PDB file of C-alpha atoms in Angstrom:
ATOM      1  CA  UNK Q 208      -8.993-100.839 162.484  1.00  0.00           C
ATOM      2  CA  UNK Q 209      -7.052 -98.579 164.813  1.00  0.00           C
ATOM      3  CA  UNK Q 210      -6.989 -95.906 162.107  1.00  0.00           C
ATOM      4  CA  UNK Q 211     -10.777 -96.051 161.812  1.00  0.00           C
ATOM      5  CA  UNK Q 212     -11.149 -95.669 165.550  1.00  0.00           C
ATOM      6  CA  UNK Q 213      -8.803 -92.717 165.509  1.00  0.00           C
ATOM      7  CA  UNK Q 214     -10.818 -91.047 162.726  1.00  0.00           C
ATOM      8  CA  UNK Q 215     -14.012 -91.604 164.703  1.00  0.00           C
ATOM      9  CA  UNK Q 216     -12.428 -90.118 167.812  1.00  0.00           C
ATOM     10  CA  UNK Q 217     -11.212 -87.096 165.816  1.00  0.00           C
ATOM     11  CA  UNK Q 218     -14.671 -86.639 164.334  1.00  0.00           C
ATOM     12  CA  UNK Q 219     -16.266 -86.811 167.764  1.00  0.00           C
ATOM     13  CA  UNK Q 220     -13.697 -84.363 169.096  1.00  0.00           C
ATOM     14  CA  UNK Q 221     -14.325 -81.889 166.243  1.00  0.00           C
ATOM     15  CA  UNK Q 222     -18.071 -82.290 166.677  1.00  0.00           C
ATOM     16  CA  UNK Q 223     -17.774 -81.649 170.377  1.00  0.00           C
ATOM     17  CA  UNK Q 224     -15.590 -78.615 169.742  1.00  0.00           C
ATOM     18  CA  UNK Q 225     -18.077 -77.212 167.237  1.00  0.00           C
ATOM     19  CA  UNK Q 226     -20.943 -77.819 169.616  1.00  0.00           C
ATOM     20  CA  UNK Q 227     -19.002 -76.060 172.369  1.00  0.00           C
ATOM     21  CA  UNK Q 228     -18.318 -73.052 170.106  1.00  0.00           C
ATOM     22  CA  UNK Q 229     -21.937 -72.999 168.969  1.00  0.00           C
ATOM     23  CA  UNK Q 230     -23.215 -73.110 172.537  1.00  0.00           C
ATOM     24  CA  UNK Q 231     -20.800 -70.362 173.497  1.00  0.00           C
ATOM     25  CA  UNK Q 232     -21.836 -68.111 170.619  1.00  0.00           C
ATOM     26  CA  UNK Q 233     -25.490 -68.864 171.288  1.00  0.00           C
ATOM     27  CA  UNK Q 234     -25.323 -67.510 174.818  1.00  0.00           C
ATOM     28  CA  UNK Q 235     -27.759 -64.613 175.138  1.00  0.00           C
ATOM     29  CA  UNK Q 236     -27.444 -61.398 177.057  1.00  0.00           C
ATOM     30  CA  UNK Q 237     -30.751 -59.927 178.134  1.00  0.00           C
ATOM     31  CA  UNK Q 238     -31.405 -56.196 178.278  1.00  0.00           C
ATOM     32  CA  UNK Q 239     -34.676 -55.993 180.136  1.00  0.00           C
ATOM     33  CA  UNK Q 240     -37.584 -58.240 179.240  1.00  0.00           C
ATOM     34  CA  UNK Q 241     -37.859 -57.354 175.549  1.00  0.00           C
ATOM     35  CA  UNK Q 242     -34.310 -57.254 174.190  1.00  0.00           C
ATOM     36  CA  UNK Q 243     -32.013 -60.276 174.042  1.00  0.00           C
ATOM     37  CA  UNK Q 244     -28.817 -60.600 172.002  1.00  0.00           C
ATOM     38  CA  UNK Q 245     -26.338 -63.465 171.549  1.00  0.00           C
ATOM     39  CA  UNK Q 246     -22.583 -63.408 171.039  1.00  0.00           C
ATOM     40  CA  UNK Q 247     -23.134 -64.569 167.457  1.00  0.00           C
ATOM     41  CA  UNK Q 248     -25.400 -61.584 166.898  1.00  0.00           C
ATOM     42  CA  UNK Q 249     -22.619 -59.337 168.188  1.00  0.00           C
ATOM     43  CA  UNK Q 250     -20.171 -60.844 165.667  1.00  0.00           C
ATOM     44  CA  UNK Q 251     -22.665 -60.306 162.849  1.00  0.00           C
ATOM     45  CA  UNK Q 252     -23.142 -56.677 163.872  1.00  0.00           C
ATOM     46  CA  UNK Q 253     -19.375 -56.078 164.049  1.00  0.00           C
ATOM     47  CA  UNK Q 254     -18.914 -57.615 160.588  1.00  0.00           C
ATOM     48  CA  UNK Q 255     -21.682 -55.424 159.163  1.00  0.00           C
ATOM     49  CA  UNK Q 256     -20.097 -52.300 160.688  1.00  0.00           C
ATOM     50  CA  UNK Q 257     -16.676 -53.197 159.247  1.00  0.00           C
ATOM     51  CA  UNK Q 258     -18.118 -53.759 155.770  1.00  0.00           C
ATOM     52  CA  UNK Q 259     -20.034 -50.480 156.023  1.00  0.00           C
ATOM     53  CA  UNK Q 260     -16.836 -48.653 157.010  1.00  0.00           C
ATOM     54  CA  UNK Q 261     -15.007 -49.947 153.937  1.00  0.00           C
ATOM     55  CA  UNK Q 262     -17.901 -49.019 151.626  1.00  0.00           C
ATOM     56  CA  UNK Q 263     -18.185 -45.497 153.105  1.00  0.00           C
ATOM     57  CA  UNK Q 264     -14.464 -44.874 152.646  1.00  0.00           C
ATOM     58  CA  UNK Q 265     -14.659 -45.922 149.011  1.00  0.00           C
ATOM     59  CA  UNK Q 266     -17.644 -43.620 148.452  1.00  0.00           C
ATOM     60  CA  UNK Q 267     -15.828 -40.748 150.196  1.00  0.00           C
ATOM     61  CA  UNK Q 268     -12.784 -41.117 147.934  1.00  0.00           C
ATOM     62  CA  UNK Q 269     -14.957 -41.173 144.810  1.00  0.00           C
ATOM     63  CA  UNK Q 270     -16.926 -38.054 145.798  1.00  0.00           C
ATOM     64  CA  UNK Q 271     -13.976 -35.954 147.017  1.00  0.00           C
ATOM     65  CA  UNK Q 272     -11.358 -36.836 144.432  1.00  0.00           C
ATOM     66  CA  UNK Q 273     -12.052 -33.683 142.365  1.00  0.00           C
ATOM     67  CA  UNK Q 274     -12.732 -31.303 145.277  1.00  0.00           C
ATOM     68  CA  UNK Q 275     -10.229 -28.589 146.284  1.00  0.00           C
ATOM     69  CA  UNK Q 276      -8.305 -29.215 149.499  1.00  0.00           C
ATOM     70  CA  UNK Q 277     -10.311 -26.572 151.401  1.00  0.00           C
ATOM     71  CA  UNK Q 278     -13.643 -28.101 150.405  1.00  0.00           C
ATOM     72  CA  UNK Q 279     -12.416 -31.590 151.223  1.00  0.00           C
ATOM     73  CA  UNK Q 280     -11.947 -30.527 154.828  1.00  0.00           C
ATOM     74  CA  UNK Q 281     -15.517 -29.201 154.981  1.00  0.00           C
ATOM     75  CA  UNK Q 282     -16.885 -32.317 153.344  1.00  0.00           C
ATOM     76  CA  UNK Q 283     -15.051 -34.552 155.820  1.00  0.00           C
ATOM     77  CA  UNK Q 284     -16.970 -32.852 158.617  1.00  0.00           C
ATOM     78  CA  UNK Q 285     -20.246 -33.695 156.889  1.00  0.00           C
ATOM     79  CA  UNK Q 286     -18.977 -37.209 156.285  1.00  0.00           C
ATOM     80  CA  UNK Q 287     -18.329 -37.594 160.002  1.00  0.00           C
ATOM     81  CA  UNK Q 288     -21.958 -36.833 160.874  1.00  0.00           C
ATOM     82  CA  UNK Q 289     -23.324 -38.852 157.970  1.00  0.00           C
ATOM     83  CA  UNK Q 290     -21.158 -41.858 158.867  1.00  0.00           C
ATOM     84  CA  UNK Q 291     -22.653 -42.153 162.345  1.00  0.00           C
ATOM     85  CA  UNK Q 292     -26.142 -41.908 160.911  1.00  0.00           C
ATOM     86  CA  UNK Q 293     -25.372 -44.739 158.481  1.00  0.00           C
ATOM     87  CA  UNK Q 294     -23.859 -46.803 161.291  1.00  0.00           C
ATOM     88  CA  UNK Q 295     -27.023 -46.344 163.338  1.00  0.00           C
ATOM     89  CA  UNK Q 296     -29.252 -47.445 160.450  1.00  0.00           C
ATOM     90  CA  UNK Q 297     -27.044 -50.463 159.673  1.00  0.00           C
ATOM     91  CA  UNK Q 298     -27.000 -51.414 163.346  1.00  0.00           C
ATOM     92  CA  UNK Q 299     -30.780 -51.351 163.600  1.00  0.00           C
ATOM     93  CA  UNK Q 300     -31.265 -53.274 160.341  1.00  0.00           C
ATOM     94  CA  UNK Q 301     -28.677 -55.889 161.318  1.00  0.00           C
ATOM     95  CA  UNK Q 302     -30.150 -56.411 164.778  1.00  0.00           C
ATOM     96  CA  UNK Q 303     -33.599 -56.740 163.275  1.00  0.00           C
ATOM     97  CA  UNK Q 304     -32.344 -59.288 160.710  1.00  0.00           C
ATOM     98  CA  UNK Q 305     -30.813 -61.537 163.387  1.00  0.00           C
ATOM     99  CA  UNK Q 306     -34.031 -61.579 165.362  1.00  0.00           C
ATOM    100  CA  UNK Q 307     -33.457 -58.894 167.980  1.00  0.00           C
ATOM    101  CA  UNK Q 308     -36.648 -56.985 168.804  1.00  0.00           C
ATOM    102  CA  UNK Q 309     -35.782 -53.380 168.177  1.00  0.00           C
ATOM    103  CA  UNK Q 310     -39.371 -52.166 168.061  1.00  0.00           C
ATOM    104  CA  UNK Q 311     -39.371 -51.817 171.844  1.00  0.00           C
ATOM    105  CA  UNK Q 312     -36.541 -49.297 171.662  1.00  0.00           C
ATOM    106  CA  UNK Q 313     -38.307 -47.262 168.990  1.00  0.00           C
ATOM    107  CA  UNK Q 314     -41.612 -47.380 170.812  1.00  0.00           C
ATOM    108  CA  UNK Q 315     -40.001 -45.992 173.948  1.00  0.00           C
ATOM    109  CA  UNK Q 316     -38.186 -43.176 172.132  1.00  0.00           C
ATOM    110  CA  UNK Q 317     -40.658 -42.401 169.326  1.00  0.00           C
ATOM    111  CA  UNK Q 318     -41.845 -39.099 170.775  1.00  0.00           C
ATOM    112  CA  UNK Q 319     -38.291 -37.971 171.452  1.00  0.00           C
ATOM    113  CA  UNK Q 320     -37.134 -38.888 167.935  1.00  0.00           C
ATOM    114  CA  UNK Q 321     -40.063 -37.040 166.354  1.00  0.00           C
ATOM    115  CA  UNK Q 322     -39.351 -33.905 168.398  1.00  0.00           C
ATOM    116  CA  UNK Q 323     -35.652 -33.961 167.596  1.00  0.00           C
ATOM    117  CA  UNK Q 324     -36.376 -34.605 163.918  1.00  0.00           C
ATOM    118  CA  UNK Q 325     -38.704 -31.626 163.637  1.00  0.00           C
ATOM    119  CA  UNK Q 326     -36.256 -29.381 165.478  1.00  0.00           C
ATOM    120  CA  UNK Q 327     -33.358 -30.388 163.241  1.00  0.00           C
ATOM    121  CA  UNK Q 328     -35.275 -30.425 159.960  1.00  0.00           C
ATOM    122  CA  UNK Q 329     -34.031 -27.030 158.770  1.00  0.00           C
ATOM    123  CA  UNK Q 330     -30.508 -27.773 159.982  1.00  0.00           C
ATOM    124  CA  UNK Q 331     -30.399 -30.981 157.948  1.00  0.00           C
ATOM    125  CA  UNK Q 332     -31.714 -29.136 154.875  1.00  0.00           C
ATOM    126  CA  UNK Q 333     -28.969 -26.532 155.247  1.00  0.00           C
ATOM    127  CA  UNK Q 334     -26.247 -29.171 155.606  1.00  0.00           C
ATOM    128  CA  UNK Q 335     -27.504 -31.221 152.660  1.00  0.00           C
ATOM    129  CA  UNK Q 336     -27.638 -28.080 150.528  1.00  0.00           C
ATOM    130  CA  UNK Q 337     -24.094 -27.228 151.635  1.00  0.00           C
ATOM    131  CA  UNK Q 338     -22.941 -30.677 150.519  1.00  0.00           C
ATOM    132  CA  UNK Q 339     -24.556 -30.165 147.103  1.00  0.00           C
ATOM    133  CA  UNK Q 340     -22.835 -26.789 146.741  1.00  0.00           C
ATOM    134  CA  UNK Q 341     -19.445 -28.301 147.584  1.00  0.00           C
ATOM    135  CA  UNK Q 342     -19.865 -31.312 145.304  1.00  0.00           C
ATOM    136  CA  UNK Q 343     -21.278 -29.702 142.137  1.00  0.00           C
ATOM    137  CA  UNK Q 344     -19.375 -26.396 142.602  1.00  0.00           C
ATOM    138  CA  UNK Q 345     -22.513 -24.296 142.172  1.00  0.00           C
ATOM    139  CA  UNK Q 346     -20.829 -21.438 144.027  1.00  0.00           C
ATOM    140  CA  UNK Q 347     -17.238 -20.339 144.410  1.00  0.00           C
ATOM    141  CA  UNK Q 348     -15.724 -17.766 146.721  1.00  0.00           C
ATOM    142  CA  UNK Q 349     -15.702 -14.486 144.784  1.00  0.00           C
ATOM    143  CA  UNK Q 350     -18.848 -15.205 142.756  1.00  0.00           C
ATOM    144  CA  UNK Q 351     -21.476 -12.489 142.554  1.00  0.00           C
ATOM    145  CA  UNK Q 352     -24.915 -13.930 143.263  1.00  0.00           C
ATOM    146  CA  UNK Q 353     -28.488 -12.695 143.329  1.00  0.00           C
ATOM    147  CA  UNK Q 354     -30.992 -14.416 145.592  1.00  0.00           C
ATOM    148  CA  UNK Q 355     -34.446 -13.128 146.528  1.00  0.00           C
ATOM    149  CA  UNK Q 356     -33.590  -9.716 145.071  1.00  0.00           C
ATOM    150  CA  UNK Q 357     -30.373  -9.357 147.108  1.00  0.00           C
ATOM    151  CA  UNK Q 358     -26.973  -9.151 145.401  1.00  0.00           C
ATOM    152  CA  UNK Q 359     -23.690  -9.946 147.096  1.00  0.00           C
ATOM    153  CA  UNK Q 360     -20.170 -11.232 146.537  1.00  0.00           C
ATOM    154  CA  UNK Q 361     -19.548 -14.654 148.131  1.00  0.00           C
ATOM    155  CA  UNK Q 362     -16.883 -14.419 150.837  1.00  0.00           C
ATOM    156  CA  UNK Q 363     -17.173 -17.793 152.561  1.00  0.00           C
ATOM    157  CA  UNK Q 364     -19.090 -21.037 152.047  1.00  0.00           C
ATOM    158  CA  UNK Q 365     -19.826 -23.077 155.151  1.00  0.00           C
ATOM    159  CA  UNK Q 366     -21.801 -26.254 155.643  1.00  0.00           C
ATOM    160  CA  UNK Q 367     -24.905 -24.510 156.973  1.00  0.00           C
ATOM    161  CA  UNK Q 368     -24.630 -20.957 155.648  1.00  0.00           C
ATOM    162  CA  UNK Q 369     -23.003 -18.884 152.932  1.00  0.00           C
ATOM    163  CA  UNK Q 370     -21.523 -15.497 153.795  1.00  0.00           C
ATOM    164  CA  UNK Q 371     -21.777 -12.753 151.165  1.00  0.00           C
ATOM    165  CA  UNK Q 372     -21.087  -9.005 151.230  1.00  0.00           C
ATOM    166  CA  UNK Q 373     -23.300  -6.497 149.409  1.00  0.00           C
ATOM    167  CA  UNK Q 374     -22.072  -3.435 147.560  1.00  0.00           C
ATOM    168  CA  UNK Q 375     -23.072  -1.407 150.632  1.00  0.00           C
ATOM    169  CA  UNK Q 376     -20.662  -3.544 152.705  1.00  0.00           C
ATOM    170  CA  UNK Q 377     -23.514  -5.277 154.487  1.00  0.00           C
ATOM    171  CA  UNK Q 378     -23.008  -8.940 155.339  1.00  0.00           C
ATOM    172  CA  UNK Q 379     -25.588 -11.438 154.090  1.00  0.00           C
ATOM    173  CA  UNK Q 380     -25.814 -14.692 156.049  1.00  0.00           C
ATOM    174  CA  UNK Q 381     -27.687 -17.001 153.679  1.00  0.00           C
ATOM    175  CA  UNK Q 382     -28.983 -20.373 154.935  1.00  0.00           C
ATOM    176  CA  UNK Q 383     -27.943 -22.924 152.340  1.00  0.00           C
ATOM    177  CA  UNK Q 384     -31.422 -24.462 152.043  1.00  0.00           C
ATOM    178  CA  UNK Q 385     -32.575 -21.286 150.265  1.00  0.00           C
ATOM    179  CA  UNK Q 386     -30.583 -22.435 147.223  1.00  0.00           C
ATOM    180  CA  UNK Q 387     -32.921 -25.434 146.956  1.00  0.00           C
ATOM    181  CA  UNK Q 388     -36.107 -23.430 147.480  1.00  0.00           C
ATOM    182  CA  UNK Q 389     -35.337 -20.393 145.276  1.00  0.00           C
ATOM    183  CA  UNK Q 390     -33.822 -19.507 141.918  1.00  0.00           C
ATOM    184  CA  UNK Q 391     -30.176 -18.514 142.275  1.00  0.00           C
ATOM    185  CA  UNK Q 392     -28.549 -16.160 139.768  1.00  0.00           C
ATOM    186  CA  UNK Q 393     -24.790 -16.489 139.527  1.00  0.00           C
ATOM    187  CA  UNK Q 394     -23.641 -13.366 137.712  1.00  0.00           C
ATOM    188  CA  UNK Q 395     -20.023 -14.396 137.319  1.00  0.00           C
ATOM    189  CA  UNK Q 396     -20.042 -18.164 136.782  1.00  0.00           C
ATOM    190  CA  UNK Q 397     -19.255 -17.566 133.107  1.00  0.00           C
ATOM    191  CA  UNK Q 398     -16.665 -14.884 133.912  1.00  0.00           C
ATOM    192  CA  UNK Q 399     -16.392 -11.520 135.612  1.00  0.00           C
ATOM    193  CA  UNK Q 400     -17.456  -9.537 132.522  1.00  0.00           C
ATOM    194  CA  UNK Q 401     -21.161  -8.697 132.425  1.00  0.00           C
ATOM    195  CA  UNK Q 402     -23.410  -6.683 130.136  1.00  0.00           C
ATOM    196  CA  UNK Q 403     -25.081  -3.669 131.737  1.00  0.00           C
ATOM    197  CA  UNK Q 404     -27.510  -1.116 130.364  1.00  0.00           C
ATOM    198  CA  UNK Q 405     -28.815   2.416 130.895  1.00  0.00           C
ATOM    199  CA  UNK Q 406     -32.246   3.459 129.653  1.00  0.00           C
ATOM    200  CA  UNK Q 407     -33.131   6.964 128.496  1.00  0.00           C
ATOM    201  CA  UNK Q 408     -35.980   8.625 126.635  1.00  0.00           C
ATOM    202  CA  UNK Q 409     -35.777  11.636 124.304  1.00  0.00           C
ATOM    203  CA  UNK Q 410     -38.449  13.915 122.960  1.00  0.00           C
ATOM    204  CA  UNK Q 411     -40.307  13.109 119.755  1.00  0.00           C
ATOM    205  CA  UNK Q 412     -38.712  14.906 116.812  1.00  0.00           C
ATOM    206  CA  UNK Q 413     -35.149  14.434 118.121  1.00  0.00           C
ATOM    207  CA  UNK Q 414     -32.380  13.371 115.717  1.00  0.00           C
ATOM    208  CA  UNK Q 415     -32.212   9.653 116.560  1.00  0.00           C
ATOM    209  CA  UNK Q 416     -28.869   9.168 114.803  1.00  0.00           C
ATOM    210  CA  UNK Q 417     -27.352  11.958 116.885  1.00  0.00           C
ATOM    211  CA  UNK Q 418     -28.866  10.386 120.006  1.00  0.00           C
ATOM    212  CA  UNK Q 419     -27.249   7.075 119.114  1.00  0.00           C
ATOM    213  CA  UNK Q 420     -23.863   8.737 118.559  1.00  0.00           C
ATOM    214  CA  UNK Q 421     -23.981  10.622 121.867  1.00  0.00           C
ATOM    215  CA  UNK Q 422     -25.005   7.557 123.847  1.00  0.00           C
ATOM    216  CA  UNK Q 423     -22.115   5.522 122.461  1.00  0.00           C
ATOM    217  CA  UNK Q 424     -19.764   8.421 123.201  1.00  0.00           C
ATOM    218  CA  UNK Q 425     -20.971   8.605 126.804  1.00  0.00           C
ATOM    219  CA  UNK Q 426     -20.226   4.906 127.356  1.00  0.00           C
ATOM    220  CA  UNK Q 427     -16.978   4.694 125.360  1.00  0.00           C
ATOM    221  CA  UNK Q 428     -15.274   7.488 127.276  1.00  0.00           C
ATOM    222  CA  UNK Q 429     -15.757   5.807 130.668  1.00  0.00           C
ATOM    223  CA  UNK Q 430     -12.664   3.984 131.910  1.00  0.00           C
ATOM    224  CA  UNK Q 431     -14.592   1.039 133.361  1.00  0.00           C
ATOM    225  CA  UNK Q 432     -16.367   0.212 130.095  1.00  0.00           C
ATOM    226  CA  UNK Q 433     -14.719  -2.443 127.908  1.00  0.00           C
ATOM    227  CA  UNK Q 434     -13.887  -1.479 124.336  1.00  0.00           C
ATOM    228  CA  UNK Q 435     -14.665  -5.022 123.166  1.00  0.00           C
ATOM    229  CA  UNK Q 436     -17.441  -5.816 122.690  1.00  0.00           C
ATOM    230  CA  UNK Q 437     -18.289  -2.253 121.707  1.00  0.00           C
ATOM    231  CA  UNK Q 438     -21.166  -0.380 123.366  1.00  0.00           C
ATOM    232  CA  UNK Q 439     -24.381  -0.566 121.385  1.00  0.00           C
ATOM    233  CA  UNK Q 440     -27.652   1.349 121.343  1.00  0.00           C
ATOM    234  CA  UNK Q 441     -31.055  -0.281 121.039  1.00  0.00           C
ATOM    235  CA  UNK Q 442     -34.082   1.730 119.938  1.00  0.00           C
ATOM    236  CA  UNK Q 443     -36.369   0.102 122.501  1.00  0.00           C
ATOM    237  CA  UNK Q 444     -39.817   1.577 121.825  1.00  0.00           C
ATOM    238  CA  UNK Q 445     -42.044   4.475 120.876  1.00  0.00           C
ATOM    239  CA  UNK Q 446     -43.194   5.504 124.325  1.00  0.00           C
ATOM    240  CA  UNK Q 447     -46.211   7.544 125.320  1.00  0.00           C
ATOM    241  CA  UNK Q 448     -44.116  10.684 125.809  1.00  0.00           C
ATOM    242  CA  UNK Q 449     -40.669   9.776 124.483  1.00  0.00           C
ATOM    243  CA  UNK Q 450     -38.540   7.758 122.110  1.00  0.00           C
ATOM    244  CA  UNK Q 451     -37.032   5.080 124.337  1.00  0.00           C
ATOM    245  CA  UNK Q 452     -33.400   3.959 123.943  1.00  0.00           C
ATOM    246  CA  UNK Q 453     -31.233   1.463 125.811  1.00  0.00           C
ATOM    247  CA  UNK Q 454     -27.469   1.857 125.963  1.00  0.00           C
ATOM    248  CA  UNK Q 455     -25.747  -1.527 126.387  1.00  0.00           C
ATOM    249  CA  UNK Q 456     -22.090  -1.889 127.441  1.00  0.00           C
ATOM    250  CA  UNK Q 457     -19.700  -4.334 129.127  1.00  0.00           C
ATOM    251  CA  UNK Q 458     -18.095  -3.861 132.542  1.00  0.00           C
ATOM    252  CA  UNK Q 459     -15.118  -5.635 134.092  1.00  0.00           C
ATOM    253  CA  UNK Q 460     -16.712  -5.805 137.543  1.00  0.00           C
ATOM    254  CA  UNK Q 461     -20.507  -5.874 137.608  1.00  0.00           C
ATOM    255  CA  UNK Q 462     -20.495  -5.821 141.417  1.00  0.00           C
ATOM    256  CA  UNK Q 463     -19.611  -2.101 141.260  1.00  0.00           C
ATOM    257  CA  UNK Q 464     -21.850  -1.381 138.280  1.00  0.00           C
ATOM    258  CA  UNK Q 465     -23.923   1.328 139.973  1.00  0.00           C
ATOM    259  CA  UNK Q 466     -21.040   3.818 139.998  1.00  0.00           C
ATOM    260  CA  UNK Q 467     -20.106   3.554 136.279  1.00  0.00           C
ATOM    261  CA  UNK Q 468     -23.795   3.617 135.365  1.00  0.00           C
ATOM    262  CA  UNK Q 469     -24.262   6.772 137.417  1.00  0.00           C
ATOM    263  CA  UNK Q 470     -21.250   8.394 135.724  1.00  0.00           C
ATOM    264  CA  UNK Q 471     -22.622   7.487 132.304  1.00  0.00           C
ATOM    265  CA  UNK Q 472     -25.988   9.042 133.142  1.00  0.00           C
ATOM    266  CA  UNK Q 473     -24.224  12.276 134.165  1.00  0.00           C
ATOM    267  CA  UNK Q 474     -22.340  12.249 130.863  1.00  0.00           C
ATOM    268  CA  UNK Q 475     -25.509  11.579 128.868  1.00  0.00           C
ATOM    269  CA  UNK Q 476     -27.240  14.526 130.514  1.00  0.00           C
ATOM    270  CA  UNK Q 477     -24.268  16.797 129.741  1.00  0.00           C
ATOM    271  CA  UNK Q 478     -24.043  15.721 126.100  1.00  0.00           C
ATOM    272  CA  UNK Q 479     -27.780  16.063 125.560  1.00  0.00           C
ATOM    273  CA  UNK Q 480     -27.751  19.598 126.988  1.00  0.00           C
ATOM    274  CA  UNK Q 481     -24.848  20.590 124.726  1.00  0.00           C
ATOM    275  CA  UNK Q 482     -26.671  19.244 121.670  1.00  0.00           C
ATOM    276  CA  UNK Q 483     -30.157  20.534 122.555  1.00  0.00           C
ATOM    277  CA  UNK Q 484     -31.681  17.095 122.980  1.00  0.00           C
ATOM    278  CA  UNK Q 485     -34.374  17.130 125.602  1.00  0.00           C
ATOM    279  CA  UNK Q 486     -35.421  14.344 127.943  1.00  0.00           C
ATOM    280  CA  UNK Q 487     -39.203  14.766 128.240  1.00  0.00           C
ATOM    281  CA  UNK Q 488     -41.450  14.137 131.199  1.00  0.00           C
ATOM    282  CA  UNK Q 489     -44.844  12.454 130.824  1.00  0.00           C
ATOM    283  CA  UNK Q 490     -47.472  14.758 129.394  1.00  0.00           C
ATOM    284  CA  UNK Q 491     -51.161  14.379 128.671  1.00  0.00           C
ATOM    285  CA  UNK Q 492     -53.315  16.483 126.365  1.00  0.00           C
ATOM    286  CA  UNK Q 493     -56.839  16.893 127.691  1.00  0.00           C
ATOM    287  CA  UNK Q 494     -59.557  17.921 125.245  1.00  0.00           C
ATOM    288  CA  UNK Q 495     -62.742  19.319 126.777  1.00  0.00           C
ATOM    289  CA  UNK Q 496     -65.824  19.159 124.592  1.00  0.00           C
ATOM    290  CA  UNK Q 497     -68.518  21.554 125.752  1.00  0.00           C
ATOM    291  CA  UNK Q 498     -71.926  20.233 125.010  1.00  0.00           C
ATOM    292  CA  UNK Q 499     -74.563  22.700 123.716  1.00  0.00           C
ATOM    293  CA  UNK Q 500     -77.783  23.029 125.586  1.00  0.00           C
ATOM    294  CA  UNK Q 501     -80.858  22.224 123.581  1.00  0.00           C
ATOM    295  CA  UNK Q 502     -83.766  24.577 124.082  1.00  0.00           C
TER     296      UNK Q 502
END
């Protein structure tokens, strides 16, 4: 009998303790007339933030495991900003799920949030594009790229911009969002060797086999032209005033292609002069038919 009474007393004690804890956790703190939050809600929010932190760290390790050390540092900066954004979203969703009225906060700051969002729209696009570049390795320092008709060698990749230098030693500051909005040509992603060409026209009646031989000679004797694959000549077309040829060759560094191509054009002109092969200019024959007057 005494044991039963003791069990009942213990049960009542535990029940009272649980009720005390429940009442304590159910105490609400009011922030104005619209927002009220309990201690239990605070514990739920803290738990959600801790779980989110663990998940974000796992995602960060998965994404950055194959990135170079330099790019990892840049990505960690992006992760820092992104983490706080995720925390904010989780906080709002958690508060809303436990019954806290968060619409009052948004209603009060809606205009401000819209203004800030519009002002930072391009910035966010640049940063997101920078993250994509770092993750999928679209660009590397040293790559030669062409974007919107401009060619440059990539010197530095930042989160918001990419810095490239043109052949004229002019610095291009490229906002990263342009990579999403435009077609990017990476000249050297498959290697530094690139195929270049020089076009030339010769007069009708010229010895085309001799033209082919001289064009190959002009390219083969230049020190910047690779011997393998060998330079080739393409008979491009029968033009209006000339026979059109294209000399194709391989260079080690396409970024400086304009100088070897200029040298090759000088050599072609010299060889053509020595071998009496003329480069014609456009000509038109005009036939005038005089009509006879009828009496």
